[in-house]
Amino acid sequence: METTLQSASKTVVIGPERPFCIIGERINPTGRKAFQAQLQKGDISQLEIDIAEQVAGGAHVLDINVGDPLADEVGLMRRAVVRAQELTDLPLCIDSSIIEALEAGLEVYQGKALVNSVTGEDERLEAILPIVARHGAAVIALANDDEIPMEPQRRYEIARKIVSAAGDHGIPPEDIVIDALAMPIGAEPRAAVLFFETLRLIREGLGVNTTCGASNTSFGLPGRHGLNAHFIATASTHGLTSAIMDARSPACVDGAHAADVLHARDEYGMGWIRTFRARQAAAAAAAG
Ligand code: THG
């Protein structure tokens, strides 16, 4: 199954036979005081830096999140989506917990966006799915409802419920990307094992594309980039087809690209070689 995303001029396809889709996560004020203060003043200039870094790192899609409880998130999302589409031709993932912000982003977006996200509660489904359908967008569906289940079977059942509800709204399964819920190993030692098992159930039972916040796994641990990189590659082997991850991290990007080479989605390692040469050229340019 393939999920097609579009900007005004570019198409990106997520699927098991496609290169692992890197959704650049950094356009997000979480944990960043200076960026939060700027957003509260209506200043979105930081986007220019964050977008340039994610694009340079090799992101295929950019996650845009301007969530700050003290800022006008709806107005900011509208402006952020317009600005991002001026700065890059990559398709966007519109990330907010506020339905009006998702809608505002979709209203100004040119192309077919990825909406992040819907969950399994009936009232969230009934509020968000019609907006996704009306805009012909794709949507990330978190495999949780009002609680976050740890059992893979329970996550799978929520995913199945969401795919079914989406169908009722005219949204085909290929436009649903299930977030199988990567959780901190520091809180649950079997978090990654349960995540991989959830991927298997979704792949076999639904066949839809999947994603996760890849850095959640290493939360609270040292050496996060190395662990995230191996998590991404291992998860790819278990069927994960995309991840929301930091494309500034060469280790994490290598994890995704290595999975492509090993699973024969990058013939003769041509993409791997291209990335290597581009980094060499960038290092040479930086050294003057
Ligand atoms: N699933 C889905 N969407 C998501 C997530 C998910 N969106 C938000 C988040 N999780 C993924 N995005 C980010 C963005 C930024 C950071 C982490 C995840 C980040 N974190 C630093 C940290 O963890 O310490 C703090 C900031 C900093 O280092 O300056 O940057 O799971 N569907």
PDB file of C-alpha atoms and ligand atoms in Angstrom:
ATOM      1  CA  MET A   1       0.000   0.000   0.000  1.00  0.00           C
ATOM      2  CA  GLU A   2       1.347   3.439  -0.896  1.00  0.00           C
ATOM      3  CA  THR A   3       0.591   6.829   0.645  1.00  0.00           C
ATOM      4  CA  THR A   4       1.083   9.726  -1.766  1.00  0.00           C
ATOM      5  CA  LEU A   5       1.868  13.188  -0.388  1.00  0.00           C
ATOM      6  CA  GLN A   6       2.279  16.314  -2.463  1.00  0.00           C
ATOM      7  CA  SER A   7       3.431  19.888  -2.315  1.00  0.00           C
ATOM      8  CA  ALA A   8       2.648  22.294  -5.166  1.00  0.00           C
ATOM      9  CA  SER A   9       5.468  20.770  -7.236  1.00  0.00           C
ATOM     10  CA  LYS A  10       6.737  17.577  -5.577  1.00  0.00           C
ATOM     11  CA  THR A  11       5.360  14.109  -4.816  1.00  0.00           C
ATOM     12  CA  VAL A  12       6.628  11.827  -2.037  1.00  0.00           C
ATOM     13  CA  VAL A  13       5.379   8.248  -1.748  1.00  0.00           C
ATOM     14  CA  ILE A  14       5.462   6.266   1.497  1.00  0.00           C
ATOM     15  CA  GLY A  15       5.416   2.486   1.094  1.00  0.00           C
ATOM     16  CA  PRO A  16       7.182  -0.760   1.964  1.00  0.00           C
ATOM     17  CA  GLU A  17       9.070  -0.810  -1.325  1.00  0.00           C
ATOM     18  CA  ARG A  18       9.944   2.894  -1.208  1.00  0.00           C
ATOM     19  CA  PRO A  19      12.859   4.541   0.572  1.00  0.00           C
ATOM     20  CA  PHE A  20      12.108   4.857   4.287  1.00  0.00           C
ATOM     21  CA  CYS A  21      10.300   8.201   4.605  1.00  0.00           C
ATOM     22  CA  ILE A  22      12.091  10.689   6.865  1.00  0.00           C
ATOM     23  CA  ILE A  23       9.617  13.184   8.345  1.00  0.00           C
ATOM     24  CA  GLY A  24      11.780  16.007   9.742  1.00  0.00           C
ATOM     25  CA  GLU A  25      10.645  16.769  13.290  1.00  0.00           C
ATOM     26  CA  ARG A  26      12.495  19.890  14.403  1.00  0.00           C
ATOM     27  CA  ILE A  27      10.083  22.590  13.279  1.00  0.00           C
ATOM     28  CA  ASN A  28       8.622  22.416  16.768  1.00  0.00           C
ATOM     29  CA  PRO A  29       9.004  24.695  19.842  1.00  0.00           C
ATOM     30  CA  THR A  30       8.814  21.849  22.411  1.00  0.00           C
ATOM     31  CA  GLY A  31      11.581  22.352  24.979  1.00  0.00           C
ATOM     32  CA  ARG A  32      12.897  25.486  23.209  1.00  0.00           C
ATOM     33  CA  LYS A  33      12.384  28.630  25.300  1.00  0.00           C
ATOM     34  CA  ALA A  34      13.688  31.142  22.742  1.00  0.00           C
ATOM     35  CA  PHE A  35      11.524  29.720  19.931  1.00  0.00           C
ATOM     36  CA  GLN A  36       8.475  29.748  22.256  1.00  0.00           C
ATOM     37  CA  ALA A  37       9.067  33.422  23.106  1.00  0.00           C
ATOM     38  CA  GLN A  38       9.328  34.264  19.404  1.00  0.00           C
ATOM     39  CA  LEU A  39       6.070  32.447  18.599  1.00  0.00           C
ATOM     40  CA  GLN A  40       4.294  34.284  21.435  1.00  0.00           C
ATOM     41  CA  LYS A  41       5.290  37.538  19.692  1.00  0.00           C
ATOM     42  CA  GLY A  42       4.090  36.193  16.348  1.00  0.00           C
ATOM     43  CA  ASP A  43       7.651  35.850  15.049  1.00  0.00           C
ATOM     44  CA  ILE A  44       8.057  32.744  12.836  1.00  0.00           C
ATOM     45  CA  SER A  45      11.523  33.588  11.494  1.00  0.00           C
ATOM     46  CA  GLN A  46      13.056  30.541  13.271  1.00  0.00           C
ATOM     47  CA  LEU A  47      11.283  28.387  10.652  1.00  0.00           C
ATOM     48  CA  GLU A  48      13.825  29.492   8.080  1.00  0.00           C
ATOM     49  CA  ILE A  49      16.704  27.946  10.093  1.00  0.00           C
ATOM     50  CA  ASP A  50      14.874  24.781  11.149  1.00  0.00           C
ATOM     51  CA  ILE A  51      13.548  24.078   7.657  1.00  0.00           C
ATOM     52  CA  ALA A  52      16.959  24.640   6.032  1.00  0.00           C
ATOM     53  CA  GLU A  53      18.566  22.212   8.500  1.00  0.00           C
ATOM     54  CA  GLN A  54      15.968  19.467   8.015  1.00  0.00           C
ATOM     55  CA  VAL A  55      16.153  19.803   4.216  1.00  0.00           C
ATOM     56  CA  ALA A  56      19.980  19.756   4.251  1.00  0.00           C
ATOM     57  CA  GLY A  57      19.904  16.663   6.482  1.00  0.00           C
ATOM     58  CA  GLY A  58      17.777  14.732   4.001  1.00  0.00           C
ATOM     59  CA  ALA A  59      14.162  14.982   5.219  1.00  0.00           C
ATOM     60  CA  HIS A  60      11.531  13.908   2.669  1.00  0.00           C
ATOM     61  CA  VAL A  61       8.568  15.522   4.477  1.00  0.00           C
ATOM     62  CA  LEU A  62       8.581  18.296   7.106  1.00  0.00           C
ATOM     63  CA  ASP A  63       6.514  18.141  10.296  1.00  0.00           C
ATOM     64  CA  ILE A  64       5.264  21.620  11.198  1.00  0.00           C
ATOM     65  CA  ASN A  65       4.286  22.167  14.840  1.00  0.00           C
ATOM     66  CA  VAL A  66       3.859  25.669  16.281  1.00  0.00           C
ATOM     67  CA  GLY A  67       2.119  24.576  19.479  1.00  0.00           C
ATOM     68  CA  ASP A  68       2.574  26.877  22.451  1.00  0.00           C
ATOM     69  CA  PRO A  69      -0.165  27.373  25.044  1.00  0.00           C
ATOM     70  CA  LEU A  70       0.558  31.119  25.227  1.00  0.00           C
ATOM     71  CA  ALA A  71       0.563  31.726  21.465  1.00  0.00           C
ATOM     72  CA  ASP A  72      -2.185  32.004  18.838  1.00  0.00           C
ATOM     73  CA  GLU A  73      -1.583  28.543  17.398  1.00  0.00           C
ATOM     74  CA  VAL A  74      -4.313  28.763  14.747  1.00  0.00           C
ATOM     75  CA  GLY A  75      -2.976  31.981  13.250  1.00  0.00           C
ATOM     76  CA  LEU A  76       0.617  30.783  13.583  1.00  0.00           C
ATOM     77  CA  MET A  77      -0.118  27.490  11.811  1.00  0.00           C
ATOM     78  CA  ARG A  78      -1.698  29.327   8.896  1.00  0.00           C
ATOM     79  CA  ARG A  79       1.362  31.564   8.524  1.00  0.00           C
ATOM     80  CA  ALA A  80       3.845  28.741   9.180  1.00  0.00           C
ATOM     81  CA  VAL A  81       2.384  26.561   6.406  1.00  0.00           C
ATOM     82  CA  VAL A  82       2.457  29.434   3.902  1.00  0.00           C
ATOM     83  CA  ARG A  83       6.022  30.358   4.884  1.00  0.00           C
ATOM     84  CA  ALA A  84       7.215  26.731   4.813  1.00  0.00           C
ATOM     85  CA  GLN A  85       5.852  26.313   1.287  1.00  0.00           C
ATOM     86  CA  GLU A  86       7.762  29.423   0.213  1.00  0.00           C
ATOM     87  CA  LEU A  87      10.955  27.971   1.686  1.00  0.00           C
ATOM     88  CA  THR A  88      10.747  24.343   0.525  1.00  0.00           C
ATOM     89  CA  ASP A  89       9.070  22.140  -2.065  1.00  0.00           C
ATOM     90  CA  LEU A  90       8.827  19.188   0.354  1.00  0.00           C
ATOM     91  CA  PRO A  91       5.328  18.055   1.343  1.00  0.00           C
ATOM     92  CA  LEU A  92       4.283  19.022   4.881  1.00  0.00           C
ATOM     93  CA  CYS A  93       2.945  17.161   7.885  1.00  0.00           C
ATOM     94  CA  ILE A  94       0.628  19.519   9.786  1.00  0.00           C
ATOM     95  CA  ASP A  95       1.097  18.717  13.488  1.00  0.00           C
ATOM     96  CA  SER A  96      -1.257  20.011  16.180  1.00  0.00           C
ATOM     97  CA  SER A  97      -3.538  18.747  18.925  1.00  0.00           C
ATOM     98  CA  ILE A  98      -5.867  21.680  18.171  1.00  0.00           C
ATOM     99  CA  ILE A  99      -8.402  20.837  15.467  1.00  0.00           C
ATOM    100  CA  GLU A 100      -8.780  24.482  14.361  1.00  0.00           C
ATOM    101  CA  ALA A 101      -5.008  24.670  13.815  1.00  0.00           C
ATOM    102  CA  LEU A 102      -5.051  21.524  11.647  1.00  0.00           C
ATOM    103  CA  GLU A 103      -7.898  23.025   9.646  1.00  0.00           C
ATOM    104  CA  ALA A 104      -6.173  26.421   9.297  1.00  0.00           C
ATOM    105  CA  GLY A 105      -3.031  24.699   8.004  1.00  0.00           C
ATOM    106  CA  LEU A 106      -4.990  22.619   5.499  1.00  0.00           C
ATOM    107  CA  GLU A 107      -6.905  25.645   4.227  1.00  0.00           C
ATOM    108  CA  VAL A 108      -3.733  27.361   3.015  1.00  0.00           C
ATOM    109  CA  TYR A 109      -1.736  24.233   2.083  1.00  0.00           C
ATOM    110  CA  GLN A 110      -1.008  23.665  -1.597  1.00  0.00           C
ATOM    111  CA  GLY A 111      -0.995  19.959  -2.434  1.00  0.00           C
ATOM    112  CA  LYS A 112      -1.847  16.848  -0.433  1.00  0.00           C
ATOM    113  CA  ALA A 113      -0.762  17.187   3.176  1.00  0.00           C
ATOM    114  CA  LEU A 114      -0.281  14.678   5.975  1.00  0.00           C
ATOM    115  CA  VAL A 115      -2.385  15.638   9.030  1.00  0.00           C
ATOM    116  CA  ASN A 116      -0.809  14.824  12.423  1.00  0.00           C
ATOM    117  CA  SER A 117      -2.907  13.436  14.056  1.00  0.00           C
ATOM    118  CA  VAL A 118      -6.174  11.738  14.910  1.00  0.00           C
ATOM    119  CA  THR A 119      -6.732   9.262  17.774  1.00  0.00           C
ATOM    120  CA  GLY A 120      -9.317   6.537  18.348  1.00  0.00           C
ATOM    121  CA  GLU A 121     -11.916   8.376  20.472  1.00  0.00           C
ATOM    122  CA  ASP A 122     -15.249   8.723  18.639  1.00  0.00           C
ATOM    123  CA  GLU A 123     -15.438  12.500  19.140  1.00  0.00           C
ATOM    124  CA  ARG A 124     -11.880  13.054  17.773  1.00  0.00           C
ATOM    125  CA  LEU A 125     -12.630  10.819  14.778  1.00  0.00           C
ATOM    126  CA  GLU A 126     -15.916  12.597  14.060  1.00  0.00           C
ATOM    127  CA  ALA A 127     -14.262  16.022  14.331  1.00  0.00           C
ATOM    128  CA  ILE A 128     -11.041  15.396  12.386  1.00  0.00           C
ATOM    129  CA  LEU A 129     -11.864  12.821   9.681  1.00  0.00           C
ATOM    130  CA  PRO A 130     -14.383  15.078   7.856  1.00  0.00           C
ATOM    131  CA  ILE A 131     -11.724  17.818   7.661  1.00  0.00           C
ATOM    132  CA  VAL A 132      -9.152  15.355   6.294  1.00  0.00           C
ATOM    133  CA  ALA A 133     -11.688  14.066   3.751  1.00  0.00           C
ATOM    134  CA  ARG A 134     -12.763  17.555   2.666  1.00  0.00           C
ATOM    135  CA  HIS A 135      -9.153  18.539   1.932  1.00  0.00           C
ATOM    136  CA  GLY A 136      -8.232  15.212   0.323  1.00  0.00           C
ATOM    137  CA  ALA A 137      -5.360  14.876   2.790  1.00  0.00           C
ATOM    138  CA  ALA A 138      -3.701  11.854   4.377  1.00  0.00           C
ATOM    139  CA  VAL A 139      -3.658  11.454   8.165  1.00  0.00           C
ATOM    140  CA  ILE A 140      -1.476   9.993  10.901  1.00  0.00           C
ATOM    141  CA  ALA A 141      -3.620   7.984  13.308  1.00  0.00           C
ATOM    142  CA  LEU A 142      -2.214   7.303  16.776  1.00  0.00           C
ATOM    143  CA  ALA A 143      -3.014   3.791  17.990  1.00  0.00           C
ATOM    144  CA  ASN A 144      -4.437   5.068  21.267  1.00  0.00           C
ATOM    145  CA  ASP A 145      -7.711   6.488  22.561  1.00  0.00           C
ATOM    146  CA  ASP A 146      -8.249   8.145  25.937  1.00  0.00           C
ATOM    147  CA  GLU A 147      -5.579   5.814  27.290  1.00  0.00           C
ATOM    148  CA  ILE A 148      -2.334   4.566  25.792  1.00  0.00           C
ATOM    149  CA  PRO A 149      -2.462   0.767  25.690  1.00  0.00           C
ATOM    150  CA  MET A 150       0.786  -1.174  25.996  1.00  0.00           C
ATOM    151  CA  GLU A 151      -0.613  -4.436  24.529  1.00  0.00           C
ATOM    152  CA  PRO A 152       0.009  -4.708  20.764  1.00  0.00           C
ATOM    153  CA  GLN A 153      -3.379  -6.378  20.178  1.00  0.00           C
ATOM    154  CA  ARG A 154      -5.201  -3.448  21.782  1.00  0.00           C
ATOM    155  CA  ARG A 155      -3.211  -0.918  19.705  1.00  0.00           C
ATOM    156  CA  TYR A 156      -4.030  -2.950  16.602  1.00  0.00           C
ATOM    157  CA  GLU A 157      -7.751  -2.898  17.424  1.00  0.00           C
ATOM    158  CA  ILE A 158      -7.711   0.894  17.762  1.00  0.00           C
ATOM    159  CA  ALA A 159      -5.840   1.176  14.449  1.00  0.00           C
ATOM    160  CA  ARG A 160      -8.421  -1.067  12.798  1.00  0.00           C
ATOM    161  CA  LYS A 161     -11.271   1.010  14.248  1.00  0.00           C
ATOM    162  CA  ILE A 162      -9.701   4.200  12.839  1.00  0.00           C
ATOM    163  CA  VAL A 163      -9.152   2.702   9.356  1.00  0.00           C
ATOM    164  CA  SER A 164     -12.782   1.591   9.366  1.00  0.00           C
ATOM    165  CA  ALA A 165     -14.088   4.990  10.545  1.00  0.00           C
ATOM    166  CA  ALA A 166     -11.958   6.716   7.906  1.00  0.00           C
ATOM    167  CA  GLY A 167     -13.533   4.496   5.255  1.00  0.00           C
ATOM    168  CA  ASP A 168     -16.974   5.690   6.406  1.00  0.00           C
ATOM    169  CA  HIS A 169     -15.776   9.234   5.638  1.00  0.00           C
ATOM    170  CA  GLY A 170     -14.465   8.251   2.195  1.00  0.00           C
ATOM    171  CA  ILE A 171     -10.804   8.186   3.265  1.00  0.00           C
ATOM    172  CA  PRO A 172      -9.076   5.110   1.771  1.00  0.00           C
ATOM    173  CA  PRO A 173      -6.659   2.976   3.860  1.00  0.00           C
ATOM    174  CA  GLU A 174      -3.693   4.192   1.814  1.00  0.00           C
ATOM    175  CA  ASP A 175      -4.315   7.678   3.205  1.00  0.00           C
ATOM    176  CA  ILE A 176      -3.981   6.452   6.811  1.00  0.00           C
ATOM    177  CA  VAL A 177      -0.531   6.201   8.406  1.00  0.00           C
ATOM    178  CA  ILE A 178      -0.708   4.463  11.787  1.00  0.00           C
ATOM    179  CA  ASP A 179       1.550   5.728  14.568  1.00  0.00           C
ATOM    180  CA  ALA A 180       2.266   2.446  16.382  1.00  0.00           C
ATOM    181  CA  LEU A 181       3.463   4.392  19.480  1.00  0.00           C
ATOM    182  CA  ALA A 182       7.181   4.365  20.191  1.00  0.00           C
ATOM    183  CA  MET A 183       7.557   4.864  23.962  1.00  0.00           C
ATOM    184  CA  PRO A 184      10.514   5.461  26.288  1.00  0.00           C
ATOM    185  CA  ILE A 185      12.495   2.308  27.108  1.00  0.00           C
ATOM    186  CA  GLY A 186      13.420   4.116  30.323  1.00  0.00           C
ATOM    187  CA  ALA A 187       9.781   3.785  31.468  1.00  0.00           C
ATOM    188  CA  GLU A 188       8.975   0.352  29.965  1.00  0.00           C
ATOM    189  CA  PRO A 189      11.867  -2.028  29.166  1.00  0.00           C
ATOM    190  CA  ARG A 190       9.765  -3.857  26.555  1.00  0.00           C
ATOM    191  CA  ALA A 191       8.531  -0.660  24.851  1.00  0.00           C
ATOM    192  CA  ALA A 192      10.412  -1.301  21.600  1.00  0.00           C
ATOM    193  CA  VAL A 193       9.547  -5.026  21.568  1.00  0.00           C
ATOM    194  CA  LEU A 194       5.856  -4.174  21.963  1.00  0.00           C
ATOM    195  CA  PHE A 195       6.210  -1.530  19.247  1.00  0.00           C
ATOM    196  CA  PHE A 196       7.714  -4.068  16.801  1.00  0.00           C
ATOM    197  CA  GLU A 197       4.949  -6.554  17.598  1.00  0.00           C
ATOM    198  CA  THR A 198       2.356  -3.815  16.963  1.00  0.00           C
ATOM    199  CA  LEU A 199       3.968  -3.162  13.571  1.00  0.00           C
ATOM    200  CA  ARG A 200       3.647  -6.855  12.694  1.00  0.00           C
ATOM    201  CA  LEU A 201      -0.064  -6.959  13.572  1.00  0.00           C
ATOM    202  CA  ILE A 202      -0.725  -3.791  11.555  1.00  0.00           C
ATOM    203  CA  ARG A 203       1.284  -4.972   8.565  1.00  0.00           C
ATOM    204  CA  GLU A 204      -0.424  -8.390   8.478  1.00  0.00           C
ATOM    205  CA  GLY A 205      -3.924  -7.256   9.428  1.00  0.00           C
ATOM    206  CA  LEU A 206      -4.269  -3.855   7.763  1.00  0.00           C
ATOM    207  CA  GLY A 207      -1.325  -3.457   5.383  1.00  0.00           C
ATOM    208  CA  VAL A 208      -1.274   0.316   5.900  1.00  0.00           C
ATOM    209  CA  ASN A 209       1.795   2.513   6.273  1.00  0.00           C
ATOM    210  CA  THR A 210       3.222   3.235   9.696  1.00  0.00           C
ATOM    211  CA  THR A 211       5.169   5.905  11.553  1.00  0.00           C
ATOM    212  CA  CYS A 212       6.307   6.908  15.048  1.00  0.00           C
ATOM    213  CA  GLY A 213       8.154   9.608  16.924  1.00  0.00           C
ATOM    214  CA  ALA A 214      11.501   7.824  16.670  1.00  0.00           C
ATOM    215  CA  SER A 215      13.236   9.779  19.431  1.00  0.00           C
ATOM    216  CA  ASN A 216      10.636   8.808  22.060  1.00  0.00           C
ATOM    217  CA  THR A 217      12.372   5.438  22.552  1.00  0.00           C
ATOM    218  CA  SER A 218      15.638   6.926  23.846  1.00  0.00           C
ATOM    219  CA  PHE A 219      14.053   9.560  26.091  1.00  0.00           C
ATOM    220  CA  GLY A 220      16.044   9.870  29.333  1.00  0.00           C
ATOM    221  CA  LEU A 221      18.977   7.765  28.073  1.00  0.00           C
ATOM    222  CA  PRO A 222      22.446   8.988  27.016  1.00  0.00           C
ATOM    223  CA  GLY A 223      23.758   8.520  23.467  1.00  0.00           C
ATOM    224  CA  ARG A 224      20.321   9.125  22.018  1.00  0.00           C
ATOM    225  CA  HIS A 225      21.274   9.545  18.357  1.00  0.00           C
ATOM    226  CA  GLY A 226      23.036   6.172  18.205  1.00  0.00           C
ATOM    227  CA  LEU A 227      20.144   4.398  19.890  1.00  0.00           C
ATOM    228  CA  ASN A 228      17.575   6.182  17.713  1.00  0.00           C
ATOM    229  CA  ALA A 229      19.524   5.226  14.588  1.00  0.00           C
ATOM    230  CA  HIS A 230      19.459   1.522  15.464  1.00  0.00           C
ATOM    231  CA  PHE A 231      15.828   1.765  16.503  1.00  0.00           C
ATOM    232  CA  ILE A 232      14.924   3.241  13.107  1.00  0.00           C
ATOM    233  CA  ALA A 233      16.798   0.533  11.165  1.00  0.00           C
ATOM    234  CA  THR A 234      15.408  -2.292  13.318  1.00  0.00           C
ATOM    235  CA  ALA A 235      11.891  -0.875  13.113  1.00  0.00           C
ATOM    236  CA  SER A 236      12.238  -0.710   9.328  1.00  0.00           C
ATOM    237  CA  THR A 237      13.053  -4.436   9.362  1.00  0.00           C
ATOM    238  CA  HIS A 238       9.807  -4.931  11.292  1.00  0.00           C
ATOM    239  CA  GLY A 239       7.876  -3.034   8.617  1.00  0.00           C
ATOM    240  CA  LEU A 240       7.950   0.618   9.723  1.00  0.00           C
ATOM    241  CA  THR A 241       7.704   2.750   6.559  1.00  0.00           C
ATOM    242  CA  SER A 242       8.307   6.273   7.943  1.00  0.00           C
ATOM    243  CA  ALA A 243       9.374   8.075  11.105  1.00  0.00           C
ATOM    244  CA  ILE A 244       9.131  11.543  12.575  1.00  0.00           C
ATOM    245  CA  MET A 245      12.811  12.083  13.352  1.00  0.00           C
ATOM    246  CA  ASP A 246      15.550  14.676  13.479  1.00  0.00           C
ATOM    247  CA  ALA A 247      17.156  14.883  10.029  1.00  0.00           C
ATOM    248  CA  ARG A 248      19.962  17.003  11.530  1.00  0.00           C
ATOM    249  CA  SER A 249      21.326  13.785  13.024  1.00  0.00           C
ATOM    250  CA  PRO A 250      23.531  12.021  10.433  1.00  0.00           C
ATOM    251  CA  ALA A 251      23.412   8.870  12.603  1.00  0.00           C
ATOM    252  CA  CYS A 252      19.590   8.729  12.452  1.00  0.00           C
ATOM    253  CA  VAL A 253      19.487   9.504   8.733  1.00  0.00           C
ATOM    254  CA  ASP A 254      22.121   6.780   8.185  1.00  0.00           C
ATOM    255  CA  GLY A 255      19.900   4.358  10.132  1.00  0.00           C
ATOM    256  CA  ALA A 256      17.072   4.997   7.666  1.00  0.00           C
ATOM    257  CA  HIS A 257      19.336   4.870   4.613  1.00  0.00           C
ATOM    258  CA  ALA A 258      21.139   1.726   5.820  1.00  0.00           C
ATOM    259  CA  ALA A 259      17.752   0.028   6.140  1.00  0.00           C
ATOM    260  CA  ASP A 260      17.059   1.013   2.512  1.00  0.00           C
ATOM    261  CA  VAL A 261      20.355  -0.488   1.347  1.00  0.00           C
ATOM    262  CA  LEU A 262      19.893  -3.707   3.361  1.00  0.00           C
ATOM    263  CA  HIS A 263      16.296  -4.218   2.217  1.00  0.00           C
ATOM    264  CA  ALA A 264      17.177  -3.613  -1.450  1.00  0.00           C
ATOM    265  CA  ARG A 265      15.230  -0.345  -1.660  1.00  0.00           C
ATOM    266  CA  ASP A 266      18.422   1.467  -2.686  1.00  0.00           C
ATOM    267  CA  GLU A 267      19.915  -0.529  -5.559  1.00  0.00           C
ATOM    268  CA  TYR A 268      23.709  -0.800  -5.506  1.00  0.00           C
ATOM    269  CA  GLY A 269      23.658   1.699  -2.618  1.00  0.00           C
ATOM    270  CA  MET A 270      23.415   4.598  -5.087  1.00  0.00           C
ATOM    271  CA  GLY A 271      21.459   6.754  -2.621  1.00  0.00           C
ATOM    272  CA  TRP A 272      23.878   5.842   0.171  1.00  0.00           C
ATOM    273  CA  ILE A 273      26.817   6.887  -2.046  1.00  0.00           C
ATOM    274  CA  ARG A 274      25.086  10.127  -3.033  1.00  0.00           C
ATOM    275  CA  THR A 275      24.545  11.056   0.635  1.00  0.00           C
ATOM    276  CA  PHE A 276      28.187  10.223   1.444  1.00  0.00           C
ATOM    277  CA  ARG A 277      29.465  12.435  -1.374  1.00  0.00           C
ATOM    278  CA  ALA A 278      27.126  15.288  -0.497  1.00  0.00           C
ATOM    279  CA  ARG A 279      28.410  15.222   3.097  1.00  0.00           C
ATOM    280  CA  GLN A 280      32.030  15.166   1.869  1.00  0.00           C
ATOM    281  CA  ALA A 281      31.319  18.158  -0.377  1.00  0.00           C
ATOM    282  CA  ALA A 282      29.594  20.026   2.478  1.00  0.00           C
ATOM    283  CA  ALA A 283      32.527  19.324   4.833  1.00  0.00           C
ATOM    284  CA  ALA A 284      35.029  20.488   2.202  1.00  0.00           C
ATOM    285  CA  ALA A 285      33.008  23.668   1.590  1.00  0.00           C
ATOM    286  CA  ALA A 286      32.815  24.337   5.347  1.00  0.00           C
ATOM    287  CA  ALA A 287      36.570  23.873   5.689  1.00  0.00           C
ATOM    288  CA  GLY A 288      37.050  26.474   2.953  1.00  0.00           C
TER     289      GLY A 288
HETATM  290  N1  THG B   1       4.052  10.984  17.038  1.00  0.00           N
HETATM  291  C1  THG B   1       3.451  11.837  16.180  1.00  0.00           C
HETATM  292  N2  THG B   1       3.745  13.150  16.138  1.00  0.00           N
HETATM  293  C2  THG B   1       4.654  13.658  17.006  1.00  0.00           C
HETATM  294  C3  THG B   1       5.308  12.826  17.918  1.00  0.00           C
HETATM  295  C4  THG B   1       4.991  11.448  17.930  1.00  0.00           C
HETATM  296  N3  THG B   1       4.941  14.997  16.975  1.00  0.00           N
HETATM  297  C5  THG B   1       5.749  15.602  18.001  1.00  0.00           C
HETATM  298  C6  THG B   1       6.827  14.650  18.488  1.00  0.00           C
HETATM  299  N4  THG B   1       6.262  13.362  18.776  1.00  0.00           N
HETATM  300  C7  THG B   1       7.917  14.505  17.446  1.00  0.00           C
HETATM  301  N5  THG B   1       8.583  15.732  17.267  1.00  0.00           N
HETATM  302  C8  THG B   1       9.622  16.176  18.115  1.00  0.00           C
HETATM  303  C9  THG B   1      10.054  17.465  17.926  1.00  0.00           C
HETATM  304  C10 THG B   1      11.094  17.964  18.675  1.00  0.00           C
HETATM  305  C11 THG B   1      11.709  17.177  19.617  1.00  0.00           C
HETATM  306  C12 THG B   1      11.263  15.877  19.805  1.00  0.00           C
HETATM  307  C13 THG B   1      10.219  15.376  19.045  1.00  0.00           C
HETATM  308  C14 THG B   1      12.821  17.726  20.405  1.00  0.00           C
HETATM  309  N6  THG B   1      13.044  17.252  21.642  1.00  0.00           N
HETATM  310  C15 THG B   1      14.150  17.658  22.538  1.00  0.00           C
HETATM  311  C16 THG B   1      14.257  16.570  23.590  1.00  0.00           C
HETATM  312  O1  THG B   1      13.603  15.532  23.439  1.00  0.00           O
HETATM  313  O2  THG B   1      15.016  16.711  24.491  1.00  0.00           O
HETATM  314  C17 THG B   1      13.936  18.979  23.225  1.00  0.00           C
HETATM  315  C18 THG B   1      14.303  20.149  22.360  1.00  0.00           C
HETATM  316  C19 THG B   1      15.795  20.423  22.193  1.00  0.00           C
HETATM  317  O3  THG B   1      16.597  19.472  22.154  1.00  0.00           O
HETATM  318  O4  THG B   1      16.127  21.594  22.059  1.00  0.00           O
HETATM  319  O5  THG B   1      13.545  18.572  19.904  1.00  0.00           O
HETATM  320  O6  THG B   1       5.529  10.626  18.701  1.00  0.00           O
HETATM  321  N7  THG B   1       2.554  11.334  15.310  1.00  0.00           N
END
